[in-house]
Each structure stands twice: as C-alpha cells, then as structure tokens.
mmCIF file of C-alpha atoms in Angstrom:
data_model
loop_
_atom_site.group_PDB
_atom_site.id
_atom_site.type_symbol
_atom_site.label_atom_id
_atom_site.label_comp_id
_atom_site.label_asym_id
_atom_site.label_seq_id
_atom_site.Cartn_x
_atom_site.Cartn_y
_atom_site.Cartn_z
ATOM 1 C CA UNK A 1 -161.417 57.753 -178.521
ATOM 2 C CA UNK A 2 -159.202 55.367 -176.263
ATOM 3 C CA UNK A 3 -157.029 56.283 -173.908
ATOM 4 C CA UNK A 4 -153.332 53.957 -173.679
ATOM 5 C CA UNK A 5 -154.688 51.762 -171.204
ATOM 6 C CA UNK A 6 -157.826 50.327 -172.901
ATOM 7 C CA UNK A 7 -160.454 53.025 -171.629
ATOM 8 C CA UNK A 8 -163.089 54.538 -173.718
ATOM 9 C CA UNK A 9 -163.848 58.140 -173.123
ATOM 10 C CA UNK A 10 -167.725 59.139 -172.540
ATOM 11 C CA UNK A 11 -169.061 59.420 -175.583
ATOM 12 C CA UNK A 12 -171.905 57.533 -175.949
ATOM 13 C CA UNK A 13 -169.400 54.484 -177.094
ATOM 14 C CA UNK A 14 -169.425 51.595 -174.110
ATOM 15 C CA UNK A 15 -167.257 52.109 -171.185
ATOM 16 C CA UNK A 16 -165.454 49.620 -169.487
ATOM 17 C CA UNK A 17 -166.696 50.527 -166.064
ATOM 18 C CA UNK A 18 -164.715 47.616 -164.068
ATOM 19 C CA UNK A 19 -161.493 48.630 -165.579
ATOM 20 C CA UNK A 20 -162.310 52.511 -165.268
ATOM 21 C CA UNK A 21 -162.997 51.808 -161.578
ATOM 22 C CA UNK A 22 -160.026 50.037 -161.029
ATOM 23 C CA UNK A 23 -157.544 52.373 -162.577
ATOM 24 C CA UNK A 24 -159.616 54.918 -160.354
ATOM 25 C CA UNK A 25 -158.777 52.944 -157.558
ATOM 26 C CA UNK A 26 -155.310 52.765 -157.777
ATOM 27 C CA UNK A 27 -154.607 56.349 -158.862
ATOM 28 C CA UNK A 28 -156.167 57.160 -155.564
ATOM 29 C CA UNK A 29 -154.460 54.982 -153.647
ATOM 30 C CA UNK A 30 -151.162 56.692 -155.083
ATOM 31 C CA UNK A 31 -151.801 59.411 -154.624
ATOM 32 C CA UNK A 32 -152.658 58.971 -150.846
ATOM 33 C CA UNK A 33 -149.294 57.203 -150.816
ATOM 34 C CA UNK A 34 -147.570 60.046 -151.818
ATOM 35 C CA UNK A 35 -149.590 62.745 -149.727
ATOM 36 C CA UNK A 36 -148.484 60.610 -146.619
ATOM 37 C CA UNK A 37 -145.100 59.873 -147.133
ATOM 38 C CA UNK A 38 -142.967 61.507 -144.792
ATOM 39 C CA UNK A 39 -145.708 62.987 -142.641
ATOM 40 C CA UNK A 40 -145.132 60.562 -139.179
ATOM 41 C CA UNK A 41 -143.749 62.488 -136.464
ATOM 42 C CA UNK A 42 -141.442 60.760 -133.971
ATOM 43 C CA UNK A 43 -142.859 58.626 -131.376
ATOM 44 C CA UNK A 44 -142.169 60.412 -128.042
ATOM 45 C CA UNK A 45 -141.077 57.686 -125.180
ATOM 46 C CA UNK A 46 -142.937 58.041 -122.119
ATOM 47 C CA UNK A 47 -145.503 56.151 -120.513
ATOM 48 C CA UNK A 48 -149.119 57.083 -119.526
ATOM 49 C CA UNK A 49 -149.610 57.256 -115.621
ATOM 50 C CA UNK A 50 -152.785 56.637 -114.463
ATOM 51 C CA UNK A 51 -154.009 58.149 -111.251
ATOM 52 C CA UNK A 52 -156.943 57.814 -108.968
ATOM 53 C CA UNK A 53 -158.057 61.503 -107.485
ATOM 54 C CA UNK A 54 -160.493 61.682 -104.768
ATOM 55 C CA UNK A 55 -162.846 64.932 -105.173
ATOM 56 C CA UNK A 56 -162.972 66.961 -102.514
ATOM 57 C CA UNK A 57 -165.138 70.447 -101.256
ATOM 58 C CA UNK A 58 -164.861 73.251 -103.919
ATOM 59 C CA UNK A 59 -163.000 71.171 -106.586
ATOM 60 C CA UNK A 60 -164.258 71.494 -110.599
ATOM 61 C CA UNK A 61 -163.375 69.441 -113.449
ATOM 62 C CA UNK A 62 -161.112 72.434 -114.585
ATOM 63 C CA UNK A 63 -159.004 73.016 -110.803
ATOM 64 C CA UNK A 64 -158.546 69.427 -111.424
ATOM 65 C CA UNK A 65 -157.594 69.583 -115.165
ATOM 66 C CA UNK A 66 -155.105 72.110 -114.663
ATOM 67 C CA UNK A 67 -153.437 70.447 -111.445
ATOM 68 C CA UNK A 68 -152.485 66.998 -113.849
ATOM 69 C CA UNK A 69 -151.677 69.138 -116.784
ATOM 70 C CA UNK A 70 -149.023 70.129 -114.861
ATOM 71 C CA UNK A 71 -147.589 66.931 -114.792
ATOM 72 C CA UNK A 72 -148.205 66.186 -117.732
ATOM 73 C CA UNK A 73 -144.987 65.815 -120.578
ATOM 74 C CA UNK A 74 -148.083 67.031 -123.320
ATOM 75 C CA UNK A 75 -149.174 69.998 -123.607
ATOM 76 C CA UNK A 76 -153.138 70.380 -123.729
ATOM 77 C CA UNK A 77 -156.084 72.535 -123.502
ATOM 78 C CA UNK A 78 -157.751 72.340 -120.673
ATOM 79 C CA UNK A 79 -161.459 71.761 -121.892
ATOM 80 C CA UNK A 80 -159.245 68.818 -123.741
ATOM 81 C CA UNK A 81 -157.957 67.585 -120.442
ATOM 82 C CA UNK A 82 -161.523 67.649 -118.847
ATOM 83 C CA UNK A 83 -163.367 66.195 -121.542
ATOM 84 C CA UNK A 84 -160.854 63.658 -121.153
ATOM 85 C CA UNK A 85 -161.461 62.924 -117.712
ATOM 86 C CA UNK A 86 -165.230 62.549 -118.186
ATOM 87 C CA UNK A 87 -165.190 60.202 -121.178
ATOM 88 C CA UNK A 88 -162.064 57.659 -118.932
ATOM 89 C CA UNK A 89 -164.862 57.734 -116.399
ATOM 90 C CA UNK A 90 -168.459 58.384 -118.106
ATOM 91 C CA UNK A 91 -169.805 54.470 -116.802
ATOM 92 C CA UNK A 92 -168.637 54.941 -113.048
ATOM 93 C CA UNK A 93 -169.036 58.851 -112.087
ATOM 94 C CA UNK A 94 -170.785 60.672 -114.889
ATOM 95 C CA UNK A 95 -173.239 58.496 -117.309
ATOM 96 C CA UNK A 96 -176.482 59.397 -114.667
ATOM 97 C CA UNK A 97 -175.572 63.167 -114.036
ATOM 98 C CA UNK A 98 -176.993 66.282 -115.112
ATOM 99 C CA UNK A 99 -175.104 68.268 -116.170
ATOM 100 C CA UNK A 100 -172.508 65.605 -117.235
ATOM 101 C CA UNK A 101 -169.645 67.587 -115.694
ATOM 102 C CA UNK A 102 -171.013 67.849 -112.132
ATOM 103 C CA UNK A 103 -168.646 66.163 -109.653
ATOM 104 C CA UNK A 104 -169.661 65.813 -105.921
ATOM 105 C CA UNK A 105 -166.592 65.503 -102.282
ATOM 106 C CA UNK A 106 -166.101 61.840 -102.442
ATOM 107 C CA UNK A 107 -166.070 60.808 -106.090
ATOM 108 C CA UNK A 108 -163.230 58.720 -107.326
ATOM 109 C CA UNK A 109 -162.053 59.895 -111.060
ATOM 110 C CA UNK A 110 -159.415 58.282 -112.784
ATOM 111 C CA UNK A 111 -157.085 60.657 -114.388
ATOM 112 C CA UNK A 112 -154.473 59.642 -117.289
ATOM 113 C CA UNK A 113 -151.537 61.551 -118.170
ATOM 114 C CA UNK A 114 -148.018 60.932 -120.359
ATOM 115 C CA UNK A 115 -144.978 61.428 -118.847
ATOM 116 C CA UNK A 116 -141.928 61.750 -121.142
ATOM 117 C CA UNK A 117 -139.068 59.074 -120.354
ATOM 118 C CA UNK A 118 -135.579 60.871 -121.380
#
C-alpha cells in the first residue's frame, strides 16, 4: 500500500527508509514549531550586580543567601540561591572542602544577583 507521498507501508514490500526518515524529520520539527510558538515570556530589564562578601564569625551559606535575596528583583529559593553561590565560586573557595558548603571568617565569595531596571 502507498501512502500520497511515495512511502510504502511495512509489509514486507521495500521501504524507502531515507525518505521515511526525512518526512519523520520534518513532521517533528513541526510539530516542535508549533508546541513553542508563543511560549517566550518577556525579557525583564535589569542588570546582574555582582558583589564581593567577606565571611565573617557565625555566617552560613543560607544567612548569606537570604541577606542578597533580598535584594534581589527575582524571586528564588534559597537552597537555589546557595547552590548558586557555590558553583560562581567552586575553583577559588569551595573545590578542596569537605563538605562543599563549609565557609570559614575571611573567605571572599562572589555573589550575583538581578536587579530590575524600571
């Protein structure tokens, strides 16, 4: 049996496998066309501020996540914010520490935030 474009249904008949694949191809690509149409949300203007914070006695990862959340334009978790702040400085701070997250009085972290520009 053949289909309108050319392409023989499995039956034991030959197939044209490089056409099959490329119709296959393009209904995909249609079809994430279509999904994705419409689905961009507005770019917010702002910039992203980047700070240097010096750790001092009694300060975690999370006392320090939540005071540049605050100042932050985005909303986001905390464990976000502090997983954040470990990957912008894994190579200088964190990369030779057990437990990853363990900060010492006297380390330099880099923070980033986004402030929104009205």
């Amino acid at each position: 049996m053949k289909l309108p474009l050319g392409i023989t249904i499995l039956r034991g008949e030959g197939v044209d496998k490089k056409r099959f694949f490329t119709i296959s191809l393009m209904a995909w690509l249609v079809i994430v066309l279509a999904v994705s149409c419409g689905n961009s949300e507005p770019v917010a203007k702002g910039r992203l501020v980047t700070e240097t914070y010096t750790v001092v006695t009694g300060d975690t990862l999370d006392v320090i996540s939540y005071q540049f959340i605050k100042k932050s334009s985005v909303r986001r978790d905390v464990r976000e914010f502090r997983e954040g702040i470990i990957q912008l400085n894994w190579e200088e701070v964190f990369k030779n520490r057990y437990p990853h997250g363990l900060i010492r009085p006297g380390d330099k972290l880099k923070i980033n935030y986004w402030v929104e520009e009205k």
